[in-house]
Short mmCIF file of N, CA and C in Angstrom, two decimals:
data_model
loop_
_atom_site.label_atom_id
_atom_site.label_comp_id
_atom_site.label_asym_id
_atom_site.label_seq_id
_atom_site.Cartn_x
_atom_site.Cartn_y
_atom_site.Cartn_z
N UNK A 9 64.15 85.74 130.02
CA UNK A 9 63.35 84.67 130.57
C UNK A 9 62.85 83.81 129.43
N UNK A 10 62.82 82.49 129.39
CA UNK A 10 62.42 81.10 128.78
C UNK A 10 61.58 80.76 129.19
N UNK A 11 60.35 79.98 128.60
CA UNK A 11 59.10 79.52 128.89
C UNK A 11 59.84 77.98 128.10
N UNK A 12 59.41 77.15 129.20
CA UNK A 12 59.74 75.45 128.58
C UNK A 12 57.88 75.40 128.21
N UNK A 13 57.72 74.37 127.73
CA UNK A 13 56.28 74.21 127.08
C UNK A 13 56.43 72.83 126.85
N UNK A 14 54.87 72.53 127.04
CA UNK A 14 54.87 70.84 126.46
C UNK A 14 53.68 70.87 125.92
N UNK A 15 53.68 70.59 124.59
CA UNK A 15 52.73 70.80 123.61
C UNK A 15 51.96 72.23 123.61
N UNK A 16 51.12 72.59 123.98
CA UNK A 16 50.41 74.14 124.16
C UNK A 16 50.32 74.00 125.97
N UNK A 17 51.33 73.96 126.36
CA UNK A 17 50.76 73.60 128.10
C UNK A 17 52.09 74.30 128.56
N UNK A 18 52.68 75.64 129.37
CA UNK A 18 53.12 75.80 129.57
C UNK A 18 53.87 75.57 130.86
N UNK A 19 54.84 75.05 130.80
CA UNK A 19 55.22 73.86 131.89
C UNK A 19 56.26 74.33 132.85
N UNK A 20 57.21 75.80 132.80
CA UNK A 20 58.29 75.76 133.64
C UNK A 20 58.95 77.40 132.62
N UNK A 21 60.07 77.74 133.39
CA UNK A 21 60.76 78.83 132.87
C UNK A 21 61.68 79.01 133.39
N UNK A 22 63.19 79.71 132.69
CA UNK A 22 64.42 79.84 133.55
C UNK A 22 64.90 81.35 132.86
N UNK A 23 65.39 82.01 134.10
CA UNK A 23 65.55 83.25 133.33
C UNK A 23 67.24 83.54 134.12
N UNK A 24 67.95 84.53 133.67
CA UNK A 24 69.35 84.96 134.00
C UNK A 24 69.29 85.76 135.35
N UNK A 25 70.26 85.05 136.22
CA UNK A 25 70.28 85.77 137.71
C UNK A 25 71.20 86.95 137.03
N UNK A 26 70.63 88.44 137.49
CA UNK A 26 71.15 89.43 137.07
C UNK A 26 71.87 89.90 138.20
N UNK A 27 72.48 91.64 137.88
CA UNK A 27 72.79 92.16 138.85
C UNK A 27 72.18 92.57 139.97
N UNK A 28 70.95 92.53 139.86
CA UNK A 28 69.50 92.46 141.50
C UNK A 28 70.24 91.72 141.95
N UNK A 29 70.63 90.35 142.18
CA UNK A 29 70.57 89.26 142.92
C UNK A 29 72.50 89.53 143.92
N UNK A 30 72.44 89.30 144.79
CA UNK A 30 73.39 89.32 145.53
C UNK A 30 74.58 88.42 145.00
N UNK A 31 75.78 88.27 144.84
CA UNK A 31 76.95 88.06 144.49
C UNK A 31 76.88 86.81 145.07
N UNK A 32 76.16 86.58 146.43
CA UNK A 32 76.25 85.17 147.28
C UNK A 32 75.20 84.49 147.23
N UNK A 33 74.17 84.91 146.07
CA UNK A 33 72.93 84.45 146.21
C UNK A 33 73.27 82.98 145.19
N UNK A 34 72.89 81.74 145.80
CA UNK A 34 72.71 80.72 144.76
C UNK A 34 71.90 80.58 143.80
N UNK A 35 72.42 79.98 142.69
CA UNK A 35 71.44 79.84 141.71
C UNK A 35 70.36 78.71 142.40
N UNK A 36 68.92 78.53 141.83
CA UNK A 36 68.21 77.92 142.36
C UNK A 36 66.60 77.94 141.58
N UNK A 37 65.79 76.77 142.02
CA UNK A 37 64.55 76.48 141.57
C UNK A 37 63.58 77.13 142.20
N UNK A 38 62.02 77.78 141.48
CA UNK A 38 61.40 77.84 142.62
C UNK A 38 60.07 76.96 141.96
N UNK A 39 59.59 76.60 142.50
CA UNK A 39 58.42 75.65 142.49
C UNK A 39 57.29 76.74 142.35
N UNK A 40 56.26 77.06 140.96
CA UNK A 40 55.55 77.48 141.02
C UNK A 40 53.58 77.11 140.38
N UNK A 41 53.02 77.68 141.35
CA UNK A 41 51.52 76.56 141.23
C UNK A 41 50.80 77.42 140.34
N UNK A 42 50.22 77.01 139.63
CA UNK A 42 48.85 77.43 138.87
C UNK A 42 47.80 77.40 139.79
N UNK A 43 47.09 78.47 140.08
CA UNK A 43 46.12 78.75 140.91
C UNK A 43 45.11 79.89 140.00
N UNK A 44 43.87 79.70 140.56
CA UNK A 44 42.74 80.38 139.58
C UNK A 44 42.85 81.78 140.13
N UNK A 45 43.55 82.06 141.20
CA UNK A 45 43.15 83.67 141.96
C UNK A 45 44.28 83.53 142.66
N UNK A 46 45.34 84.49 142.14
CA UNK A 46 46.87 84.67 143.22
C UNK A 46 46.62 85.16 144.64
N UNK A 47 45.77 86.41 144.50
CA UNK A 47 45.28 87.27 145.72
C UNK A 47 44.59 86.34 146.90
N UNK A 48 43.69 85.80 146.05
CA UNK A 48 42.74 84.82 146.95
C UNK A 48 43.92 83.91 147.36
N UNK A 49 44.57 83.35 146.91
CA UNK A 49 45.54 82.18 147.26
C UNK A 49 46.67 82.46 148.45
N UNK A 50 46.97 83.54 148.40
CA UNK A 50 48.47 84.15 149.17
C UNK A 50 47.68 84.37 150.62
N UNK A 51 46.12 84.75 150.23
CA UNK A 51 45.40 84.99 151.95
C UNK A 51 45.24 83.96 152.48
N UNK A 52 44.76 82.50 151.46
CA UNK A 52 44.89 81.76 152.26
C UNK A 52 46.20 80.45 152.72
N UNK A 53 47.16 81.48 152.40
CA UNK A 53 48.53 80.70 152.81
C UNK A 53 48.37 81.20 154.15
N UNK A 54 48.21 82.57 154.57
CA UNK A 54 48.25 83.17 155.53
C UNK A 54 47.09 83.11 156.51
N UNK A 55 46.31 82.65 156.45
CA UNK A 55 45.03 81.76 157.14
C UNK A 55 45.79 80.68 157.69
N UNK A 56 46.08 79.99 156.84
CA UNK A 56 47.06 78.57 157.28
C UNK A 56 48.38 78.57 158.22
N UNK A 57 48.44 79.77 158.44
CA UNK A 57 50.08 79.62 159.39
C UNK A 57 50.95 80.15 158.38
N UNK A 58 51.44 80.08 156.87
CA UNK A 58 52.38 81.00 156.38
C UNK A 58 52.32 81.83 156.11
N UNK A 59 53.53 82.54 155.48
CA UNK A 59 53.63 83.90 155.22
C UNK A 59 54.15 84.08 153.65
N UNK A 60 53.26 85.72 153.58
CA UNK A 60 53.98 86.24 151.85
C UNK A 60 55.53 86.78 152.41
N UNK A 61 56.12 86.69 151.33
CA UNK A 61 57.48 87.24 150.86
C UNK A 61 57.39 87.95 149.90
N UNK A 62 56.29 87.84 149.06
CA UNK A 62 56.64 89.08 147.75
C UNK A 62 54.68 88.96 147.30
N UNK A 63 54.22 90.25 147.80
CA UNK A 63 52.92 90.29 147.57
C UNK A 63 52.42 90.00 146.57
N UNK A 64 51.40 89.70 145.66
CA UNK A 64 51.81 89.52 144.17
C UNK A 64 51.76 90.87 143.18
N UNK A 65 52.11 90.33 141.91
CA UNK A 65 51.88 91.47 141.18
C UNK A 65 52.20 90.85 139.97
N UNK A 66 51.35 91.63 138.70
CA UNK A 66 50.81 91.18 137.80
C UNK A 66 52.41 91.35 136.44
N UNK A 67 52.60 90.22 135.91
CA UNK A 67 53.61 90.31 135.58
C UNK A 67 53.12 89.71 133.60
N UNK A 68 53.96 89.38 132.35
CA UNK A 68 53.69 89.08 131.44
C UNK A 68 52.95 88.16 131.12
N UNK A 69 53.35 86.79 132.10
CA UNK A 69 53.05 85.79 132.57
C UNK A 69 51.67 85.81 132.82
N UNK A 70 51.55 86.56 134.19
CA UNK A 70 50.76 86.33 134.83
C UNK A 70 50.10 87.08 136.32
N UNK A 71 49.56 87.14 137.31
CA UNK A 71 49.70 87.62 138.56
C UNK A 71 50.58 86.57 139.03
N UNK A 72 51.46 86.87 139.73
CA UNK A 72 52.52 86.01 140.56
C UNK A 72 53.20 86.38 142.00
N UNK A 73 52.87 85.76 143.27
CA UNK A 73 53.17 85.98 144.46
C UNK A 73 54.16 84.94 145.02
N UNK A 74 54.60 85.43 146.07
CA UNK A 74 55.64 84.24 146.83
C UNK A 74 55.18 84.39 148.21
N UNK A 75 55.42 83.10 148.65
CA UNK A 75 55.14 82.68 150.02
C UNK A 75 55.86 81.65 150.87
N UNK A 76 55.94 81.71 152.06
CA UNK A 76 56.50 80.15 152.56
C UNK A 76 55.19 79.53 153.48
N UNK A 77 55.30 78.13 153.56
CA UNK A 77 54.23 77.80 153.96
C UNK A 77 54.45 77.33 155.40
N UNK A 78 53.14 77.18 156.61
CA UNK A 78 53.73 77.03 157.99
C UNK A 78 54.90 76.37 158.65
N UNK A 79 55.68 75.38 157.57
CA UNK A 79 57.23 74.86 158.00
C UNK A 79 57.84 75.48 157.32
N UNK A 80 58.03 76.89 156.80
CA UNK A 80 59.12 78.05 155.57
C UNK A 80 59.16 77.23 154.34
N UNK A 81 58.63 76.33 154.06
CA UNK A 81 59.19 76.19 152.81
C UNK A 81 58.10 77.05 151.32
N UNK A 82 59.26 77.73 151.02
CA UNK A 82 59.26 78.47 149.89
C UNK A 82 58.21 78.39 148.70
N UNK A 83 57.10 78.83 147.81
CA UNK A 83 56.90 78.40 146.64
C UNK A 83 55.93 79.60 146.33
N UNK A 84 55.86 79.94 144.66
CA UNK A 84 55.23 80.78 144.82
C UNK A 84 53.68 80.62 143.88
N UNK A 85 52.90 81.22 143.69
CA UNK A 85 51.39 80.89 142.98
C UNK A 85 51.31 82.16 141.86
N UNK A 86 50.82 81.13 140.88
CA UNK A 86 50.54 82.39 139.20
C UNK A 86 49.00 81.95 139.35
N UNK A 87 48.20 83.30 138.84
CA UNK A 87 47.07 83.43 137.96
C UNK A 87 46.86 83.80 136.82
N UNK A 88 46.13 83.65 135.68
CA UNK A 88 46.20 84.47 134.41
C UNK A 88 45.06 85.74 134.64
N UNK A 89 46.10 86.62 134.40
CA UNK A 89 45.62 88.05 133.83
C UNK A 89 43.49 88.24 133.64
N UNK A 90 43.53 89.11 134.12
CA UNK A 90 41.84 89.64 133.85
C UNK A 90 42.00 90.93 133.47
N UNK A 91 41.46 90.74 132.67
CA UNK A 91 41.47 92.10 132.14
C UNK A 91 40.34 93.00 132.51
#
């Protein structure tokens, strides 16, 4: 995985579809938000009419969840780490 950066502002990342990913799976973007609280954020996708797809969980990055929002469309939300 690659972190793109613009000046000290970390802006985007692309990492290698491995063998996890299905043979028919397309390569593809996902749109992801900076949010102050992942947990807090994913409940209130789900307040709103959407749904999680991947609960979050705390990754190098960051906490990071996926969701689609009340018309499916896809995107997922990072927080930084508390220690």
């Amino acid at each position: 995985y690659a972190i793109f950066s613009v000046g000290d502002l970390q802006a985007g990342g692309f990492g290698r579809m491995d063998e996890s990913y299905s043979a028919q799976t397309p390569a593809q973007w996902t749109v992801v938000f900076s949010v102050s609280d992942a947990d807090a954020s994913l409940a209130k996708v789900v307040e709103l009419g959407g749904s999680i797809t991947m609960d979050a969980m705390d990754t190098p990055y960051g906490r990071i969840g996926s969701v689609t929002d009340n018309l499916g469309a896809p995107f997922d939300v990072i927080s930084e780490l508390t220690s």
